């Protein structure tokens, strides 16, 4: 399936760049920082250029970060 191939390719590129696969592997992030990171992302200027209709809440971002942990 195309989606699986895309995910595999992105993961291959990530690995070739020696980037972490899990949020917990991003130093010096601690699990207790999830709320602060979610708040930062929501307030960060690139979010102003997000696609129309993409308006996540802090709680939604926290959920994504927890799943990536």
N, CA, C and O atoms as CSV, one atom per row, in Angstrom:
chain,resi,resn,atom,element,x,y,z
A,1,UNK,N,N,0.846,-1.181,0.000
A,1,UNK,CA,C,0.000,0.000,0.000
A,1,UNK,C,C,0.896,1.251,0.000
A,1,UNK,O,O,1.975,1.265,0.592
A,2,UNK,N,N,0.423,2.272,-0.667
A,2,UNK,CA,C,1.204,3.498,-0.819
A,2,UNK,C,C,1.534,4.143,0.525
A,2,UNK,O,O,2.664,4.581,0.741
A,3,UNK,N,N,0.570,4.204,1.415
A,3,UNK,CA,C,0.809,4.830,2.724
A,3,UNK,C,C,1.913,4.107,3.491
A,3,UNK,O,O,2.766,4.744,4.109
A,4,UNK,N,N,1.894,2.793,3.451
A,4,UNK,CA,C,2.933,2.016,4.141
A,4,UNK,C,C,4.311,2.282,3.531
A,4,UNK,O,O,5.305,2.398,4.247
A,5,UNK,N,N,4.357,2.376,2.225
A,5,UNK,CA,C,5.626,2.647,1.547
A,5,UNK,C,C,6.159,4.021,1.927
A,5,UNK,O,O,7.364,4.194,2.113
A,6,UNK,N,N,5.275,4.986,2.042
A,6,UNK,CA,C,5.683,6.339,2.429
A,6,UNK,C,C,6.219,6.343,3.853
A,6,UNK,O,O,7.258,6.944,4.128
A,7,UNK,N,N,5.515,5.675,4.755
A,7,UNK,CA,C,5.965,5.604,6.147
A,7,UNK,C,C,7.334,4.936,6.225
A,7,UNK,O,O,8.220,5.410,6.936
A,8,UNK,N,N,7.505,3.840,5.496
A,8,UNK,CA,C,8.795,3.146,5.503
A,8,UNK,C,C,9.913,4.037,4.960
A,8,UNK,O,O,11.023,4.032,5.492
A,9,UNK,N,N,9.627,4.794,3.915
A,9,UNK,CA,C,10.647,5.673,3.325
A,9,UNK,C,C,11.014,6.802,4.280
A,9,UNK,O,O,12.193,7.112,4.453
A,10,UNK,N,N,10.010,7.418,4.901
A,10,UNK,CA,C,10.278,8.483,5.875
A,10,UNK,C,C,11.099,7.932,7.033
A,10,UNK,O,O,12.038,8.583,7.491
A,11,UNK,N,N,10.754,6.743,7.509
A,11,UNK,CA,C,11.514,6.136,8.598
A,11,UNK,C,C,12.945,5.841,8.175
A,11,UNK,O,O,13.875,5.999,8.967
A,12,UNK,N,N,13.122,5.417,6.945
A,12,UNK,CA,C,14.464,5.157,6.426
A,12,UNK,C,C,15.296,6.442,6.372
A,12,UNK,O,O,16.473,6.442,6.731
A,13,UNK,N,N,14.684,7.515,5.931
A,13,UNK,CA,C,15.390,8.804,5.887
A,13,UNK,C,C,15.733,9.256,7.298
A,13,UNK,O,O,16.847,9.717,7.548
A,14,UNK,N,N,14.779,9.127,8.227
A,14,UNK,CA,C,15.014,9.499,9.630
A,14,UNK,C,C,16.200,8.723,10.195
A,14,UNK,O,O,17.082,9.291,10.839
A,15,UNK,N,N,16.203,7.441,9.947
A,15,UNK,CA,C,17.276,6.593,10.466
A,15,UNK,C,C,18.623,6.963,9.840
A,15,UNK,O,O,19.646,6.963,10.525
A,16,UNK,N,N,18.625,7.275,8.550
A,16,UNK,CA,C,19.883,7.621,7.886
A,16,UNK,C,C,20.454,8.938,8.409
A,16,UNK,O,O,21.661,9.171,8.335
A,17,UNK,N,N,19.590,9.788,8.934
A,17,UNK,CA,C,20.038,11.060,9.509
A,17,UNK,C,C,20.345,10.926,11.001
A,17,UNK,O,O,20.709,11.901,11.658
A,18,UNK,N,N,20.195,9.715,11.524
A,18,UNK,CA,C,20.437,9.426,12.940
A,18,UNK,C,C,19.573,10.288,13.855
A,18,UNK,O,O,20.032,10.785,14.883
A,19,UNK,N,N,18.299,10.457,13.455
A,19,UNK,CA,C,17.345,11.217,14.264
A,19,UNK,C,C,16.550,10.251,15.142
A,19,UNK,O,O,16.316,9.110,14.745
A,20,UNK,N,N,16.139,10.690,16.315
A,20,UNK,CA,C,15.393,9.797,17.205
A,20,UNK,C,C,14.041,9.408,16.622
A,20,UNK,O,O,13.409,10.185,15.906
A,21,UNK,N,N,13.614,8.196,16.939
A,21,UNK,CA,C,12.327,7.691,16.472
A,21,UNK,C,C,11.226,7.939,17.494
A,21,UNK,O,O,10.042,7.930,17.156
A,22,UNK,N,N,11.621,8.160,18.745
A,22,UNK,CA,C,10.644,8.363,19.809
A,22,UNK,C,C,10.889,9.721,20.461
A,22,UNK,O,O,12.022,10.196,20.537
A,23,UNK,N,N,9.813,10.330,20.923
A,23,UNK,CA,C,9.910,11.628,21.576
A,23,UNK,C,C,10.808,11.557,22.812
A,23,UNK,O,O,11.529,12.509,23.110
A,24,UNK,N,N,10.768,10.450,23.521
A,24,UNK,CA,C,11.568,10.314,24.749
A,24,UNK,C,C,13.064,10.328,24.472
A,24,UNK,O,O,13.865,10.554,25.379
A,25,UNK,N,N,13.438,10.089,23.228
A,25,UNK,CA,C,14.852,10.073,22.865
A,25,UNK,C,C,15.388,11.451,22.465
A,25,UNK,O,O,16.560,11.598,22.119
A,26,UNK,N,N,14.514,12.450,22.517
A,26,UNK,CA,C,14.929,13.821,22.209
A,26,UNK,C,C,15.421,14.449,23.505
A,26,UNK,O,O,14.631,14.756,24.397
A,27,UNK,N,N,16.733,14.635,23.600
A,27,UNK,CA,C,17.316,15.204,24.821
A,27,UNK,C,C,17.151,16.715,24.793
A,27,UNK,O,O,17.224,17.297,23.711
A,28,UNK,N,N,16.943,17.351,25.868
A,28,UNK,CA,C,16.758,16.866,27.231
A,28,UNK,C,C,15.289,16.800,27.639
A,28,UNK,O,O,14.961,17.139,28.776
A,29,UNK,N,N,14.402,16.375,26.750
A,29,UNK,CA,C,12.972,16.315,27.054
A,29,UNK,C,C,12.685,15.218,28.071
A,29,UNK,O,O,13.186,14.098,27.969
A,30,UNK,N,N,11.869,15.574,29.047
A,30,UNK,CA,C,11.448,14.642,30.085
A,30,UNK,C,C,9.938,14.470,29.949
A,30,UNK,O,O,9.265,15.361,29.432
A,31,UNK,N,N,9.409,13.371,30.390
A,31,UNK,CA,C,7.965,13.139,30.263
A,31,UNK,C,C,7.162,14.247,30.939
A,31,UNK,O,O,6.055,14.563,30.504
A,32,UNK,N,N,7.702,14.829,31.985
A,32,UNK,CA,C,7.015,15.922,32.675
A,32,UNK,C,C,6.947,17.193,31.834
A,32,UNK,O,O,6.228,18.128,32.186
A,33,UNK,N,N,7.689,17.236,30.725
A,33,UNK,CA,C,7.716,18.418,29.858
A,33,UNK,C,C,6.638,18.405,28.788
A,33,UNK,O,O,6.518,19.369,28.032
A,34,UNK,N,N,5.856,17.344,28.704
A,34,UNK,CA,C,4.883,17.198,27.621
A,34,UNK,C,C,3.929,18.387,27.550
A,34,UNK,O,O,3.682,18.910,26.463
A,35,UNK,N,N,3.395,18.818,28.675
A,35,UNK,CA,C,2.456,19.949,28.661
A,35,UNK,C,C,3.150,21.218,28.158
A,35,UNK,O,O,2.593,21.945,27.336
A,36,UNK,N,N,4.350,21.481,28.646
A,36,UNK,CA,C,5.087,22.682,28.230
A,36,UNK,C,C,5.408,22.632,26.738
A,36,UNK,O,O,5.321,23.653,26.056
A,37,UNK,N,N,5.775,21.468,26.227
A,37,UNK,CA,C,6.086,21.335,24.806
A,37,UNK,C,C,4.822,21.546,23.976
A,37,UNK,O,O,4.862,22.238,22.958
A,38,UNK,N,N,3.708,20.963,24.394
A,38,UNK,CA,C,2.445,21.131,23.670
A,38,UNK,C,C,2.043,22.610,23.625
A,38,UNK,O,O,1.609,23.106,22.586
A,39,UNK,N,N,2.188,23.296,24.738
A,39,UNK,CA,C,1.865,24.722,24.799
A,39,UNK,C,C,2.791,25.517,23.882
A,39,UNK,O,O,2.343,26.416,23.171
A,40,UNK,N,N,4.082,25.185,23.900
A,40,UNK,CA,C,5.045,25.863,23.042
A,40,UNK,C,C,4.682,25.679,21.566
A,40,UNK,O,O,4.672,26.642,20.799
A,41,UNK,N,N,4.386,24.444,21.176
A,41,UNK,CA,C,4.050,24.154,19.781
A,41,UNK,C,C,2.822,24.951,19.358
A,41,UNK,O,O,2.791,25.518,18.266
A,42,UNK,N,N,1.824,24.993,20.211
A,42,UNK,CA,C,0.592,25.706,19.881
A,42,UNK,C,C,0.842,27.198,19.696
A,42,UNK,O,O,0.222,27.829,18.840
A,43,UNK,N,N,1.732,27.758,20.479
A,43,UNK,CA,C,2.022,29.191,20.416
A,43,UNK,C,C,3.146,29.539,19.443
A,43,UNK,O,O,3.416,30.718,19.214
A,44,UNK,N,N,3.801,28.536,18.870
A,44,UNK,CA,C,4.937,28.772,17.996
A,44,UNK,C,C,4.462,29.345,16.651
A,44,UNK,O,O,3.414,28.953,16.139
A,45,UNK,N,N,5.228,30.255,16.098
A,45,UNK,CA,C,4.816,30.955,14.874
A,45,UNK,C,C,4.526,30.045,13.676
A,45,UNK,O,O,3.644,30.385,12.887
A,46,UNK,N,N,5.212,28.906,13.490
A,46,UNK,CA,C,4.850,28.061,12.343
A,46,UNK,C,C,3.393,27.570,12.377
A,46,UNK,O,O,2.832,27.248,11.330
A,47,UNK,N,N,2.787,27.509,13.548
A,47,UNK,CA,C,1.383,27.082,13.630
A,47,UNK,C,C,0.461,28.079,12.928
A,47,UNK,O,O,-0.645,27.719,12.526
A,48,UNK,N,N,0.903,29.315,12.778
A,48,UNK,CA,C,0.098,30.318,12.072
A,48,UNK,C,C,-0.013,29.982,10.587
A,48,UNK,O,O,-0.926,30.456,9.910
A,49,UNK,N,N,0.905,29.171,10.081
A,49,UNK,CA,C,0.898,28.776,8.672
A,49,UNK,C,C,0.356,27.357,8.479
A,49,UNK,O,O,0.498,26.771,7.406
A,50,UNK,N,N,-0.252,26.825,9.505
A,50,UNK,CA,C,-0.822,25.477,9.405
A,50,UNK,C,C,-1.995,25.494,8.421
A,50,UNK,O,O,-2.615,26.537,8.212
A,51,UNK,N,N,-2.294,24.361,7.830
A,51,UNK,CA,C,-3.427,24.301,6.894
A,51,UNK,C,C,-4.727,24.761,7.551
A,51,UNK,O,O,-4.940,24.568,8.748
A,52,UNK,N,N,-5.574,25.362,6.754
A,52,UNK,CA,C,-6.876,25.807,7.225
A,52,UNK,C,C,-7.616,24.641,7.867
A,52,UNK,O,O,-7.675,23.545,7.311
A,53,UNK,N,N,-8.171,24.890,9.030
A,53,UNK,CA,C,-8.919,23.867,9.743
A,53,UNK,C,C,-8.086,23.086,10.747
A,53,UNK,O,O,-8.637,22.360,11.575
A,54,UNK,N,N,-6.767,23.226,10.686
A,54,UNK,CA,C,-5.904,22.552,11.651
A,54,UNK,C,C,-5.713,23.487,12.839
A,54,UNK,O,O,-4.862,24.376,12.824
A,55,UNK,N,N,-6.509,23.266,13.848
A,55,UNK,CA,C,-6.481,24.099,15.044
A,55,UNK,C,C,-6.484,23.207,16.285
A,55,UNK,O,O,-7.480,23.145,17.006
A,56,UNK,N,N,-5.381,22.525,16.529
A,56,UNK,CA,C,-5.344,21.595,17.667
A,56,UNK,C,C,-5.382,22.329,18.998
A,56,UNK,O,O,-4.998,23.494,19.100
A,57,UNK,N,N,-5.847,21.630,19.997
A,57,UNK,CA,C,-5.828,22.151,21.360
A,57,UNK,C,C,-4.561,21.650,22.047
A,57,UNK,O,O,-3.878,20.759,21.542
A,58,UNK,N,N,-4.261,22.228,23.191
A,58,UNK,CA,C,-3.119,21.749,23.976
A,58,UNK,C,C,-3.328,20.277,24.326
A,58,UNK,O,O,-2.389,19.483,24.272
A,59,UNK,N,N,-4.541,19.920,24.680
A,59,UNK,CA,C,-4.824,18.525,25.054
A,59,UNK,C,C,-4.598,17.573,23.876
A,59,UNK,O,O,-4.064,16.479,24.060
A,60,UNK,N,N,-4.998,17.979,22.676
A,60,UNK,CA,C,-4.776,17.130,21.499
A,60,UNK,C,C,-3.277,16.973,21.218
A,60,UNK,O,O,-2.813,15.880,20.893
A,61,UNK,N,N,-2.532,18.065,21.346
A,61,UNK,CA,C,-1.090,17.991,21.146
A,61,UNK,C,C,-0.433,17.118,22.211
A,61,UNK,O,O,0.484,16.354,21.913
A,62,UNK,N,N,-0.905,17.233,23.454
A,62,UNK,CA,C,-0.369,16.390,24.520
A,62,UNK,C,C,-0.614,14.914,24.202
A,62,UNK,O,O,0.258,14.076,24.431
A,63,UNK,N,N,-1.786,14.600,23.682
A,63,UNK,CA,C,-2.110,13.222,23.328
A,63,UNK,C,C,-1.138,12.701,22.267
A,63,UNK,O,O,-0.631,11.584,22.372
A,64,UNK,N,N,-0.889,13.516,21.252
A,64,UNK,CA,C,0.043,13.121,20.194
A,64,UNK,C,C,1.442,12.904,20.772
A,64,UNK,O,O,2.102,11.914,20.456
A,65,UNK,N,N,1.889,13.830,21.615
A,65,UNK,CA,C,3.218,13.704,22.223
A,65,UNK,C,C,3.313,12.478,23.127
A,65,UNK,O,O,4.341,11.802,23.156
A,66,UNK,N,N,2.245,12.195,23.859
A,66,UNK,CA,C,2.229,10.999,24.721
A,66,UNK,C,C,2.310,9.735,23.860
A,66,UNK,O,O,3.008,8.786,24.215
A,67,UNK,N,N,1.597,9.723,22.730
A,67,UNK,CA,C,1.637,8.557,21.850
A,67,UNK,C,C,3.017,8.392,21.231
A,67,UNK,O,O,3.454,7.274,20.960
A,68,UNK,N,N,3.702,9.509,21.010
A,68,UNK,CA,C,5.045,9.447,20.434
A,68,UNK,C,C,6.095,9.124,21.486
A,68,UNK,O,O,7.230,8.798,21.140
A,69,UNK,N,N,5.743,9.207,22.757
A,69,UNK,CA,C,6.704,8.972,23.833
A,69,UNK,C,C,7.274,7.576,23.723
A,69,UNK,O,O,8.106,7.182,24.540
